[in-house]
Short mmCIF file of C-alpha atoms in Angstrom, two decimals:
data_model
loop_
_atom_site.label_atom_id
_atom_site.label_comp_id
_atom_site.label_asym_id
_atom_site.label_seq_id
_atom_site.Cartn_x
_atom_site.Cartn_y
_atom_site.Cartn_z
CA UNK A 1049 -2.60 -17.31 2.89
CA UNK A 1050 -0.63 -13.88 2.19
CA UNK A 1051 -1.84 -10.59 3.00
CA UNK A 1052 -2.87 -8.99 -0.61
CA UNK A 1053 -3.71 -5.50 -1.61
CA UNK A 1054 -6.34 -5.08 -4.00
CA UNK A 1055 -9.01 -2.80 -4.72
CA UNK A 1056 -12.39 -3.08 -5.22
CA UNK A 1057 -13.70 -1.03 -8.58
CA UNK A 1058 -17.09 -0.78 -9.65
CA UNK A 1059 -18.88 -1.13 -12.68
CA UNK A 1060 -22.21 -0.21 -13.10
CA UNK A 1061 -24.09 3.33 -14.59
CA UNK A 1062 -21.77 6.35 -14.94
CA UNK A 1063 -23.57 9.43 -12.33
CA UNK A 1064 -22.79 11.67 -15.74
CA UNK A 1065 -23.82 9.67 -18.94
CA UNK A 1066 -25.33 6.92 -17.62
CA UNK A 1067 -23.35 4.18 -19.69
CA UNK A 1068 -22.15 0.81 -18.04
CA UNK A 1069 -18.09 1.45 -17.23
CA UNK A 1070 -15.55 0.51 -15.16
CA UNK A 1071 -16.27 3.68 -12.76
CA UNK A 1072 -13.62 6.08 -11.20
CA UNK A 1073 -14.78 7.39 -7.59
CA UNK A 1074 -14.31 10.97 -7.58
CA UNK A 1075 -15.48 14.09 -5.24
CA UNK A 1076 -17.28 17.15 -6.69
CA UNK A 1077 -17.59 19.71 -4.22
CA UNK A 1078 -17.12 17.08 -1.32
CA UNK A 1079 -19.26 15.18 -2.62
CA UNK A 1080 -18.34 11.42 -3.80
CA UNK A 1081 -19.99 10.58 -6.99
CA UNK A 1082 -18.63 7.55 -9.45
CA UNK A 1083 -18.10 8.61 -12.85
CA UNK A 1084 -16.55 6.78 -15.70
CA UNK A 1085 -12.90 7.99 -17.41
CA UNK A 1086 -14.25 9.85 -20.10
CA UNK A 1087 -17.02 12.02 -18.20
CA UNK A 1088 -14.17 12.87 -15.75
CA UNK A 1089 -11.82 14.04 -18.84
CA UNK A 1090 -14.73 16.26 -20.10
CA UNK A 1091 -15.40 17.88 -16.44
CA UNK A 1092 -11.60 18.32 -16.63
CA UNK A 1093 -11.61 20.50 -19.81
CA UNK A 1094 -15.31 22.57 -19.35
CA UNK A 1095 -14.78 26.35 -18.37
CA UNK A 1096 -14.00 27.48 -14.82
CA UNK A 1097 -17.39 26.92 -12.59
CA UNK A 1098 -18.44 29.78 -10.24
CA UNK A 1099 -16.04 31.24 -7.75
CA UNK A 1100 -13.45 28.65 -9.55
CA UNK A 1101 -10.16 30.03 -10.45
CA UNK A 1102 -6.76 28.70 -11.71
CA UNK A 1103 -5.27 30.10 -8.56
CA UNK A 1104 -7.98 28.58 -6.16
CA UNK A 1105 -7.50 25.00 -7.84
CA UNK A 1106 -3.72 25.44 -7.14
CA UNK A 1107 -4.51 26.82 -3.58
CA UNK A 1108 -6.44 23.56 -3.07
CA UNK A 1109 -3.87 20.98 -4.49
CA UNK A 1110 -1.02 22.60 -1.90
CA UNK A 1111 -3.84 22.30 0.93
CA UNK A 1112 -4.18 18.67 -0.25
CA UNK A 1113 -1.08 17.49 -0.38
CA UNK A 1114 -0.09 19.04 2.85
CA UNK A 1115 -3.43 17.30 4.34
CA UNK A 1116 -1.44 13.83 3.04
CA UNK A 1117 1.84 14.60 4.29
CA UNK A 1118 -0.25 14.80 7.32
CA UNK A 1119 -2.05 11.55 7.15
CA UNK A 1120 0.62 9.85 6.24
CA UNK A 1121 3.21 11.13 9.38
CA UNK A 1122 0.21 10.59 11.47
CA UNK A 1123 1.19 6.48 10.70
CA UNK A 1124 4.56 6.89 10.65
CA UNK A 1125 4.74 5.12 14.26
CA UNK A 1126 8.32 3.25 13.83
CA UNK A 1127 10.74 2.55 11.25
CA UNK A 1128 11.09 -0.92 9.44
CA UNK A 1129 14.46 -1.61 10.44
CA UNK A 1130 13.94 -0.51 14.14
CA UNK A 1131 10.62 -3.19 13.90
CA UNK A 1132 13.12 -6.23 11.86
CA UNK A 1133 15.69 -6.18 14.95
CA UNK A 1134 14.00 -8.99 16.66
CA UNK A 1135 14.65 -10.87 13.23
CA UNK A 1136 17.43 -13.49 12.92
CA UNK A 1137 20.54 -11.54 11.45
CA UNK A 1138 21.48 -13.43 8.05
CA UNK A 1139 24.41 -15.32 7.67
CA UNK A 1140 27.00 -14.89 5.05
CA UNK A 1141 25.64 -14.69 1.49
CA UNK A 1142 28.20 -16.66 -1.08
CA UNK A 1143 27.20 -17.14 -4.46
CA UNK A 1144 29.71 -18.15 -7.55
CA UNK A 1145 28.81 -17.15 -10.75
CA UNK A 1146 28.46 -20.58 -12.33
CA UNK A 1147 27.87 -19.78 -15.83
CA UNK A 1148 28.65 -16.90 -17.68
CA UNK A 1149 26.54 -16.81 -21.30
CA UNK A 1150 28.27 -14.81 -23.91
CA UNK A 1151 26.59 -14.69 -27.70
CA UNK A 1152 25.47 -11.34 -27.52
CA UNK A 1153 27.49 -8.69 -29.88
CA UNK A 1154 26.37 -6.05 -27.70
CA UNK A 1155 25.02 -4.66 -24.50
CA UNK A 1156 22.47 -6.73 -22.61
CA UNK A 1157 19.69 -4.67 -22.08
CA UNK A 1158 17.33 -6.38 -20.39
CA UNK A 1159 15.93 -10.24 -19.94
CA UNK A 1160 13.02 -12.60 -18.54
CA UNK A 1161 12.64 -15.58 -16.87
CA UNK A 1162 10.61 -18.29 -18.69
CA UNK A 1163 7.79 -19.91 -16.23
CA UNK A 1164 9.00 -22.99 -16.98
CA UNK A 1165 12.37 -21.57 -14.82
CA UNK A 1166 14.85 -23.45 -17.61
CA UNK A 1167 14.67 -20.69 -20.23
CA UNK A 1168 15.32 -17.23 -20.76
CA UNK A 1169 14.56 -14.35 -23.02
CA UNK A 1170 17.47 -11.89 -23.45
CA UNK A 1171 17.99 -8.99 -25.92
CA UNK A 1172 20.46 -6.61 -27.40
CA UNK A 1173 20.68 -5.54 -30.52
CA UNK A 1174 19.65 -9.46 -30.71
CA UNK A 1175 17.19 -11.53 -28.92
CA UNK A 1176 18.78 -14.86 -27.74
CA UNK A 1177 16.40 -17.61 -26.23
CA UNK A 1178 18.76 -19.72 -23.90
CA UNK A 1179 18.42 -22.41 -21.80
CA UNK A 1180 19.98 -21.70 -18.76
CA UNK A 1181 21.24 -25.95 -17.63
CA UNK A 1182 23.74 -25.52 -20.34
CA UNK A 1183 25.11 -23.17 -22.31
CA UNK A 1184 23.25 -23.39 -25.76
CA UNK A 1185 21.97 -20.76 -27.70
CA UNK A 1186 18.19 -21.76 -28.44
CA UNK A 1187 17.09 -18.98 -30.93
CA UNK A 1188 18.68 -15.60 -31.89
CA UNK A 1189 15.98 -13.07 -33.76
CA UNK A 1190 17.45 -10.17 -35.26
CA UNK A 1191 15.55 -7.18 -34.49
CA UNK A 1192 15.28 -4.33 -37.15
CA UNK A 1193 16.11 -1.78 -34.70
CA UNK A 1194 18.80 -0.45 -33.22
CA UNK A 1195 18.23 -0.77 -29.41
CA UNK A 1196 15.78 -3.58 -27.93
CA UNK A 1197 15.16 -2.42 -24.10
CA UNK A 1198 12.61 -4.45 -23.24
CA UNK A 1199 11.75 -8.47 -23.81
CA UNK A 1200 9.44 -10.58 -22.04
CA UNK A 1201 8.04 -14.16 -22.38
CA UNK A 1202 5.09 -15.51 -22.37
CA UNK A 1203 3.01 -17.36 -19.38
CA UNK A 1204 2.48 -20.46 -21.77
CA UNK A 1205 6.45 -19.87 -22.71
CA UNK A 1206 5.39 -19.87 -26.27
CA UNK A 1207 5.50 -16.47 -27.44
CA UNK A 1208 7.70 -13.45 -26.85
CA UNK A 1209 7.33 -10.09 -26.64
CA UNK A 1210 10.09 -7.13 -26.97
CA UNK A 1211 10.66 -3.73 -28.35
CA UNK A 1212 12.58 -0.66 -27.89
CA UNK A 1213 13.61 2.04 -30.32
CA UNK A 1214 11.25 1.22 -32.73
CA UNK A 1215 8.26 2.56 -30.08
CA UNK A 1216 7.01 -0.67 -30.32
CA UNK A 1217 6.05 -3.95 -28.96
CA UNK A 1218 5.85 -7.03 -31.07
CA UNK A 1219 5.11 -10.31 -30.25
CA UNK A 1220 7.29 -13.70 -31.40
CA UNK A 1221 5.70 -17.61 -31.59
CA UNK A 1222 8.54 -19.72 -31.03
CA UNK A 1223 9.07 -23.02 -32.32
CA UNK A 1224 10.96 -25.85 -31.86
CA UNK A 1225 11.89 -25.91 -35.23
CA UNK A 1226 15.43 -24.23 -35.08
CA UNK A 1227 15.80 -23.27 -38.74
CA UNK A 1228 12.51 -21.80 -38.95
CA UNK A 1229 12.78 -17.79 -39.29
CA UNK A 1230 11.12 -16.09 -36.45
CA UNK A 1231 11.45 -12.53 -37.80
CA UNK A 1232 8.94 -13.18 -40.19
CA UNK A 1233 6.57 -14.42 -38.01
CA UNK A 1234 6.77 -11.52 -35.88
CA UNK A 1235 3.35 -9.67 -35.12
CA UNK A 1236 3.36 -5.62 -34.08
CA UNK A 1237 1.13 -5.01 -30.83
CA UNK A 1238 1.89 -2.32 -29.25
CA UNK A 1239 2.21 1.54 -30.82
CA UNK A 1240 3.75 4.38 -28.35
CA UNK A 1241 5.15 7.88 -29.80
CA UNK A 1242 8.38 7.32 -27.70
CA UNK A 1243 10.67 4.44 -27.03
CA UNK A 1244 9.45 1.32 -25.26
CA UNK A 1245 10.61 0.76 -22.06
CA UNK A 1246 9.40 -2.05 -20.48
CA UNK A 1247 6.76 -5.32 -21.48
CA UNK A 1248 5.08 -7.81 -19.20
CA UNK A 1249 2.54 -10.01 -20.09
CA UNK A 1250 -0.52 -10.10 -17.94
CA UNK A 1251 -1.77 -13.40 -16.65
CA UNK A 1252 -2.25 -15.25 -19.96
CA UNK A 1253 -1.19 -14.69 -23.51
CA UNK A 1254 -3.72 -12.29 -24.76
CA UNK A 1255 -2.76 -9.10 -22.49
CA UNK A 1256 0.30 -6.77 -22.67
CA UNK A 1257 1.04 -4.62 -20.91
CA UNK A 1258 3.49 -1.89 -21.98
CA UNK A 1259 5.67 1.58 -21.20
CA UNK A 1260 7.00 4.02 -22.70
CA UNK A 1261 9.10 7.17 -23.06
CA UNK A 1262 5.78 8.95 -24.43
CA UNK A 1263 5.01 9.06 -20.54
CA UNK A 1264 2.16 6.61 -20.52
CA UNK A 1265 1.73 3.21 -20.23
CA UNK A 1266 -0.40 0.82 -22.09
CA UNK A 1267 -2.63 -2.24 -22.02
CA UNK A 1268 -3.43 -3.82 -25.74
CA UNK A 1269 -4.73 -7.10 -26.89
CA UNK A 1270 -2.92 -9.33 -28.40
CA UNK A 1271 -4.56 -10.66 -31.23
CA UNK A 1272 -6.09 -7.36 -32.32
CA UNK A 1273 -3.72 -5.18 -31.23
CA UNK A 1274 -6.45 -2.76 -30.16
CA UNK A 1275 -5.49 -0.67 -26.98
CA UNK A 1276 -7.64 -1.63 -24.22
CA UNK A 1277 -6.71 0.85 -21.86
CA UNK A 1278 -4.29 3.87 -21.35
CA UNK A 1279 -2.46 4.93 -18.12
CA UNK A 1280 -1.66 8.95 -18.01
CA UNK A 1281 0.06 10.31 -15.19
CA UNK A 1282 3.28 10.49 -15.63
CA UNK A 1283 5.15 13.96 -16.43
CA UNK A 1284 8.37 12.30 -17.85
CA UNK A 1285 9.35 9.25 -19.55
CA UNK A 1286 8.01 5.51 -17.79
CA UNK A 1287 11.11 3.42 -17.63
CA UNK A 1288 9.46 0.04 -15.65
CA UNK A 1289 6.37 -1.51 -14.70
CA UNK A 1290 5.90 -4.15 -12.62
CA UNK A 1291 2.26 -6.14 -12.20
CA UNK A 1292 1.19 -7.43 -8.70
CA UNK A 1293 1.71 -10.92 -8.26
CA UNK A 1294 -1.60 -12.02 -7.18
CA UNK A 1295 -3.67 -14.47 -9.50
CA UNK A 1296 -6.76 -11.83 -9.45
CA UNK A 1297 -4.49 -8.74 -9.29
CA UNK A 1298 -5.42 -6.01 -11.22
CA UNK A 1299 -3.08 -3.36 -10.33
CA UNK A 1300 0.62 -2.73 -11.64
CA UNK A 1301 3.28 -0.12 -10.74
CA UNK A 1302 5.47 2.30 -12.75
CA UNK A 1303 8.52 4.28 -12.11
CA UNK A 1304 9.92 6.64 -14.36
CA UNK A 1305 11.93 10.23 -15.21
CA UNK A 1306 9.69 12.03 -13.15
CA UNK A 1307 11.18 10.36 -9.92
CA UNK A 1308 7.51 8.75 -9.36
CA UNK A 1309 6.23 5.82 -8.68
CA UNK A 1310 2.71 5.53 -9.70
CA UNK A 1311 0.13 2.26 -8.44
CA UNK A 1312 -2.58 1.77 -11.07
CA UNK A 1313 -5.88 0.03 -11.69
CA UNK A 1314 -5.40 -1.82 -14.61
CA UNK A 1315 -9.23 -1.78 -15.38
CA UNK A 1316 -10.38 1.97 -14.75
CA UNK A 1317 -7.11 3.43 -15.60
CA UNK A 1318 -6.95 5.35 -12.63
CA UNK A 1319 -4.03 6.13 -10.46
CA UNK A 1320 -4.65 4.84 -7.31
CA UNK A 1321 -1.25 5.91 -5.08
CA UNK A 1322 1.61 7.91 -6.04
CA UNK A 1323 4.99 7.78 -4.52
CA UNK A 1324 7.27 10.56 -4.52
CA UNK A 1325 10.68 10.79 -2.45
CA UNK A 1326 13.70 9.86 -5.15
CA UNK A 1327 15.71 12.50 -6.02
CA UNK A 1328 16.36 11.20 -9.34
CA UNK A 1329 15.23 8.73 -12.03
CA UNK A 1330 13.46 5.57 -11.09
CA UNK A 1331 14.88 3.05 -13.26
CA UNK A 1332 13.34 -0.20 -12.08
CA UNK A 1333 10.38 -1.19 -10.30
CA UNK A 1334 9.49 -4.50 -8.59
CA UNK A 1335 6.59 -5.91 -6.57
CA UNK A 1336 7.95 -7.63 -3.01
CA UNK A 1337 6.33 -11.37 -3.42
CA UNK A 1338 2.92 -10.66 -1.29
CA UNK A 1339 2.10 -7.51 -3.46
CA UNK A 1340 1.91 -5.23 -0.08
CA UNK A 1341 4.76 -3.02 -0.94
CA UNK A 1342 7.29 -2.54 -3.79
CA UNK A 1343 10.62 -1.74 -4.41
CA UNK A 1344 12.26 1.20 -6.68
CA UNK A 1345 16.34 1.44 -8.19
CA UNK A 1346 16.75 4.43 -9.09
CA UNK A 1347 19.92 7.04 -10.34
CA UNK A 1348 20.33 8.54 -7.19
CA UNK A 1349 22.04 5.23 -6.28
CA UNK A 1350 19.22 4.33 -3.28
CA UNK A 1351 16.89 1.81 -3.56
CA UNK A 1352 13.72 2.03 -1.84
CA UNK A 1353 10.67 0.38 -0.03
CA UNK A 1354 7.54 1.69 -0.35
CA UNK A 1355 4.16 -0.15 1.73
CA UNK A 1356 0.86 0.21 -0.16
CA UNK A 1357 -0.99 0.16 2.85
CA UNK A 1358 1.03 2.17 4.72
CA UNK A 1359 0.90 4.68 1.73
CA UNK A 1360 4.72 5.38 2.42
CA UNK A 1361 8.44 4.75 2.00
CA UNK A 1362 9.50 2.29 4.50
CA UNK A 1363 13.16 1.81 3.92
CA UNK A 1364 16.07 3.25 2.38
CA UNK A 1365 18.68 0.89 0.74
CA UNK A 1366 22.15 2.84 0.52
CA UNK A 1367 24.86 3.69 1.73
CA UNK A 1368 27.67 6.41 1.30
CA UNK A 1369 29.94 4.37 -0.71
CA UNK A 1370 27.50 3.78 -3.49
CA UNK A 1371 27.68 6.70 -5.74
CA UNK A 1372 26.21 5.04 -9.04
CA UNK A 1373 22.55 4.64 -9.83
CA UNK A 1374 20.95 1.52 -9.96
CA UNK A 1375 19.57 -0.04 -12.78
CA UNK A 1376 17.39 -2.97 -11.85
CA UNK A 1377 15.97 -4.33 -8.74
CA UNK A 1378 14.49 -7.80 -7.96
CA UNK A 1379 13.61 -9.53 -4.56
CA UNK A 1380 14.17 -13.35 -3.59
CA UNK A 1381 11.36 -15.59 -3.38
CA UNK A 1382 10.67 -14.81 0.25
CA UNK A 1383 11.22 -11.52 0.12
CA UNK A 1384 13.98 -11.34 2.53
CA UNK A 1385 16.87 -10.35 -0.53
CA UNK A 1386 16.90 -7.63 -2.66
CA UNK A 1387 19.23 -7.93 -5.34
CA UNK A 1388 20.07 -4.83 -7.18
CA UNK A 1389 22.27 -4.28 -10.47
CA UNK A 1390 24.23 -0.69 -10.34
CA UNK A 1391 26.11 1.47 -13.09
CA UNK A 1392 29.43 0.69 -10.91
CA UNK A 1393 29.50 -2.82 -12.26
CA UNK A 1394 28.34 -4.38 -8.81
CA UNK A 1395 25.62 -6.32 -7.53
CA UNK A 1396 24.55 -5.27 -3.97
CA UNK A 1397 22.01 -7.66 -2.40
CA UNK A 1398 20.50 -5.98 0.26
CA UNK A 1399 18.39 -7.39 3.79
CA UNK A 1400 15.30 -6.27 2.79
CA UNK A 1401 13.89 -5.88 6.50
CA UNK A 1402 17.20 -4.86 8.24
CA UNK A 1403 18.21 -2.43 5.56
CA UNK A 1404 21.71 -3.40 5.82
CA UNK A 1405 23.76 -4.74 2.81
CA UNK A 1406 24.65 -8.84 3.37
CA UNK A 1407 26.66 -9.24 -0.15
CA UNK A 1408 28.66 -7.87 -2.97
CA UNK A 1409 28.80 -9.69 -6.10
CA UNK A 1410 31.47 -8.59 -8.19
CA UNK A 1411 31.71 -9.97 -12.35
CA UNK A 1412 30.46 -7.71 -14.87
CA UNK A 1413 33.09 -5.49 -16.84
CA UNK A 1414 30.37 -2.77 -17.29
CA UNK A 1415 27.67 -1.64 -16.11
CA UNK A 1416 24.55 -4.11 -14.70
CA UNK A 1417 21.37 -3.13 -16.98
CA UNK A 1418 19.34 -5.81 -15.62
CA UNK A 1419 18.85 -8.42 -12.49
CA UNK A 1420 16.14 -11.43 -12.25
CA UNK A 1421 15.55 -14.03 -9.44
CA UNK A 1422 14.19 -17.09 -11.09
CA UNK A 1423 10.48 -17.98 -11.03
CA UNK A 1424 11.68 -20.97 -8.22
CA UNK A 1425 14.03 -18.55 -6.63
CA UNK A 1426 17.02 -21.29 -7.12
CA UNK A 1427 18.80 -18.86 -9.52
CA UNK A 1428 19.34 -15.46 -10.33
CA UNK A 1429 20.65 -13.99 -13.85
CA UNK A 1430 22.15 -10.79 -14.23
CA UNK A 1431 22.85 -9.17 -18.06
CA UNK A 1432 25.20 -6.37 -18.33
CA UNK A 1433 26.92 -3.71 -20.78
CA UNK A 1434 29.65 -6.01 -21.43
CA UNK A 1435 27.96 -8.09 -23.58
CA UNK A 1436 27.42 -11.09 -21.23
CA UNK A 1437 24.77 -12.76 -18.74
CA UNK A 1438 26.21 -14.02 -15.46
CA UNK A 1439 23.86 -16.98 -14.23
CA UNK A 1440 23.93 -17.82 -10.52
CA UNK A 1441 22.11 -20.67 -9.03
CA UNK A 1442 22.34 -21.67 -5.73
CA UNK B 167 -5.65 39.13 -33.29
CA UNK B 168 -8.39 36.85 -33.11
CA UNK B 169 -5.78 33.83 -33.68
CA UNK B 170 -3.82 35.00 -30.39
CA UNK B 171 -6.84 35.15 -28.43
CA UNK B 172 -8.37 31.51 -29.09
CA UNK B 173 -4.99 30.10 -28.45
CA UNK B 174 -3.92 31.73 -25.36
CA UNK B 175 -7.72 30.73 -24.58
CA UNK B 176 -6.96 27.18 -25.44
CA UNK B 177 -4.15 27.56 -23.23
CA UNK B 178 -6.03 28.94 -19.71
CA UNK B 179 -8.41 25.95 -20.68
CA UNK B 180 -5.73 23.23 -20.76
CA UNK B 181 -4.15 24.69 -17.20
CA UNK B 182 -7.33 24.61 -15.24
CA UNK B 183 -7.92 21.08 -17.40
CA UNK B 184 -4.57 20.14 -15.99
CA UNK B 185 -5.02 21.75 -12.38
CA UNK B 186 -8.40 19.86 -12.58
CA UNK B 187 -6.70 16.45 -12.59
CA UNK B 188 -3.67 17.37 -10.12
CA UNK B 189 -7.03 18.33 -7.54
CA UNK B 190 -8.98 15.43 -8.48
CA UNK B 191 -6.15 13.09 -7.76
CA UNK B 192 -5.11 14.33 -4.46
CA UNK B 193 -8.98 14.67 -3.03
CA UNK B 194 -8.81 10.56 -4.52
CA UNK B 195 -5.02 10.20 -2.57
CA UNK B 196 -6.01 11.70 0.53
CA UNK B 197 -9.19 10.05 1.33
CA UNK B 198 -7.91 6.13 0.79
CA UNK B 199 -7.04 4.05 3.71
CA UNK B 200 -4.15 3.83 5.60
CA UNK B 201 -2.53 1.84 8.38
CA UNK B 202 0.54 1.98 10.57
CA UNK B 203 3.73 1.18 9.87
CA UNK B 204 4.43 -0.86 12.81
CA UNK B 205 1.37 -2.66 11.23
CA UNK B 206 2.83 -3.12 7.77
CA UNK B 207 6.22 -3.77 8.88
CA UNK B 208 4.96 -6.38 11.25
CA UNK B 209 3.22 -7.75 8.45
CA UNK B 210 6.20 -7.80 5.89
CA UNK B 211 8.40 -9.53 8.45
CA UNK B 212 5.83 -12.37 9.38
CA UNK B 213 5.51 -12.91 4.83
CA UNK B 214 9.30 -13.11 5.26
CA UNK B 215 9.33 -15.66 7.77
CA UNK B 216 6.70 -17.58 6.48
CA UNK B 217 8.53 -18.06 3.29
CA UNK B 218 12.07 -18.11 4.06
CA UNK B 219 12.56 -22.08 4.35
CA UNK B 220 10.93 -22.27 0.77
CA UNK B 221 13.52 -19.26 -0.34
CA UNK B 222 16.27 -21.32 -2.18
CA UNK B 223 18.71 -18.20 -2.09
CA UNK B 224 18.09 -17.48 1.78
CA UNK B 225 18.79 -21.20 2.48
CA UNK B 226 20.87 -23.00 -0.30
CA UNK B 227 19.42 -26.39 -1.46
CA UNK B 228 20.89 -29.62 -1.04
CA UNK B 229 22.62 -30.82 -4.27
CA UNK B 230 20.61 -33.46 -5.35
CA UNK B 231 17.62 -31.14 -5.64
CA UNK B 232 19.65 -28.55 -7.66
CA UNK B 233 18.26 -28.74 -10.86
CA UNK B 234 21.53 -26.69 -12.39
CA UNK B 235 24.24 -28.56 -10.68
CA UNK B 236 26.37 -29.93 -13.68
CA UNK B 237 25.31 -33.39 -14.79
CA UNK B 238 26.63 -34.23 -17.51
CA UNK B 239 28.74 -32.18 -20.10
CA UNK B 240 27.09 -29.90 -22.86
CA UNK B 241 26.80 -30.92 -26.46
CA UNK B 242 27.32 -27.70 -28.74
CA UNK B 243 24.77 -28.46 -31.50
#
């Protein structure tokens, strides 16, 4: 039994219009009241109330997030790494690249994992269905647009999702049938005003989840395509999401241009924690297998660990040498590994609890746009700039 | 003259709109729970160790279990 994070929302009568909605807990003068999404928009936008000014709301946001600075130091008791000392130091990490899949015309962009653990989703300019025991090209779709940044299969392993450049997110059956034509088959989900950035489906077919370089991030349903829910928050473009891994999860986190990484509700749309300490970018985001903490990549070449119950970073992966940002993060099964793809070419897997790096894995002629572990943590695939995907098992 | 009023109206309106939600979502931030670090670190390692002898790339797997060790060679269709 793992220790989860989850949160508890309620849904009952909003305190303002007294309709039955997912309800955001909020405080009006100190006082906690539940209201639902839109009733808090509308407060938000009504004239200043008595004694209220623009200058007095900003007065009380710098007293409030000194107050969490606070709170938080008051729990910073120890470091990670000074805590992981009595753990066993690991031994030496070797890994060959067994299988290198070339077929793409052009940069690898990003990839996914099939739950099935024998099949992956990859996409360029193309996106290539392989099966990762041998070297055989399942399915290439040709996507109308120029640049497809994000793909992602299925739970059932029937379907795929991608989109990029196009703003959106459309969904792919796939068939056995190699000669039938996919592209025309292919069903539009998602709408953002900015390029997508990243896709995951929820637990089961019917939910997507998606970001975007509009700045938000979106939930729609599948077979209508009707947006379900919108997540606003972010001041820059959203470049990764990442849901927690529990069955009954119903939180997700995003990292983007603003340097933040935001935990949501994916019910309430509310933000629930916000994590702010990269100096640059946050390119990739990734839950750590019990969904207590997560970790960030990000263009100021450090990757980092941040606890959701602590509320705070926990670890630093860097070190001087490492100059280039990183592009995609992804843990081992256990948790223990961090591997992480960087703009120098490299793969640095990291000891997650030491901080300390245990491996280089040198291959790629360009830069690394995109790392996964395998849903039975026996392989990992990395896709990179220079057209290829190196595939790893163990 | 009336135009530049309503706008730079609309504009006050969508900063205390926006200072609004920046408040609202610290007074949310600052009052959720927290615990220690030694806590969640302690917590993170036992997960690790829990797991590790399941973690194929922490441990290796013996060869007959690999289910990509070469078998056979590929047929390109």
């Amino acid at each position: 039994m793992c220790d989860q994070t989850f949160v508890a929302i309620t849904f009952g009568p909003c305190d303002s219009c007294s309709q039955n909605k997912p309800l955001m807990n909020i405080y009006l003068q100190n006082e906690p009241v539940n209201y639902c999404s839109l009733c808090v928009e509308l407060m938000a936008c009504q004239g200043l109330a008595k004694g209220e000014t623009v200058s007095t709301l900003r007065a009380e946001s710098e007293n409030l997030k000194a107050k969490l600075e606070e709170e938080r130091a008051k729990l910073h008791d120890v470091e990670l790494h000074q805590v992981a000392e009595k753990v066993e130091t690991l031994g030496q990490f070797v890994i060959k690249t067994r299988r290198t899949l070339k077929g793409h015309g052009n940069k690898v962009l990003c990839m996914d994992w099939c739950r099935d653990k024998r099949r992956m989703v990859s996409s360029s300019q193309v996106i290539m269905r392989s099966a990762a025991v041998c070297v055989l090209q399942e399915h290439a779709v040709t996507m109308p647009c120029t640049w497809v940044m994000a793909c992602a299969y299925a739970p059932s392993g029937c379907v795929i999702a991608c989109g990029g450049l196009d703003n959106k997110c459309s969904v792919y059956p796939l068939s056995l049938d190699k000669n039938e034509n996919l592209a025309a088959k292919k069903k539009s989900v998602a709408m953002h005003t900015n390029y997508l950035s990243a896709c995951s489906f929820t637990n089961s077919d019917m939910q997507l989840l998606t970001s975007s370089g509009d700045g938000t991030c979106a939930l729609w349903d599948v077979e209508s395509g009707q947006l379900l829910q919108s997540f606003h928050g972010h001041s820059a473009d959203v470049l990764s999401l990442d849901l927690a891994p529990s069955e009954t999860g119903n939180t997700f986190v995003s990292g983007g241009c603003d340097k933040k990484a935001n935990v949501w509700d994916m019910r309430s749309g509310q933000n629930i924690q916000s994590f702010e300490t990269h100096e640059s970018d946050i390119n990739s985001v990734k839950y750590y297998p019990s969904g207590d903490a997560f970790a960030t990549g990000s263009d100021d070449a450090t990757c980092r660990l941040y606890d959701l119950r602590a509320d705070r970073e926990v670890a630093i992966y860097s070190k001087e040498s490492i100059i280039f940002g990183a592009s995609s993060v992804d843990f081992s099964l256990s948790g223990r590994l961090l591997f992480a793809g960087y703009n120098d070419y490299n793969i640095n897997v990291w000891d997650v609890l030491k901080g300390t790096r245990v491996a280089i894995l040198f291959g790629h002629e360009n830069r690394v746009s995109t790392v996964r572990v395998s849903p039975d943590g026996t392989a990992f695939c990395s896709g990179s700039w220079d057209n290829t995907l190196d595939f790893n098992p163990v | 003259m009336a135009l530049t009023r309503m706008s730079s109206k609309k504009q006050s309106s969508n900063n205390i709109a926006q200072a609004r939600r920046i408040v609202q979502q610290l007074r949310i931030e600052a009052n959720i729970e927290r615990i220690k670090v030694s806590k969640a670190s302690a917590d993170l390692m036992h997960y690790c160790g829990e797991h590790a002898k399941y973690d194929p790339l922490l441990m290796g797997i013996p060869a007959s279990e690999n289910p990509f060790k070469d078998k056979k060679p590929c047929i390109i269709l």
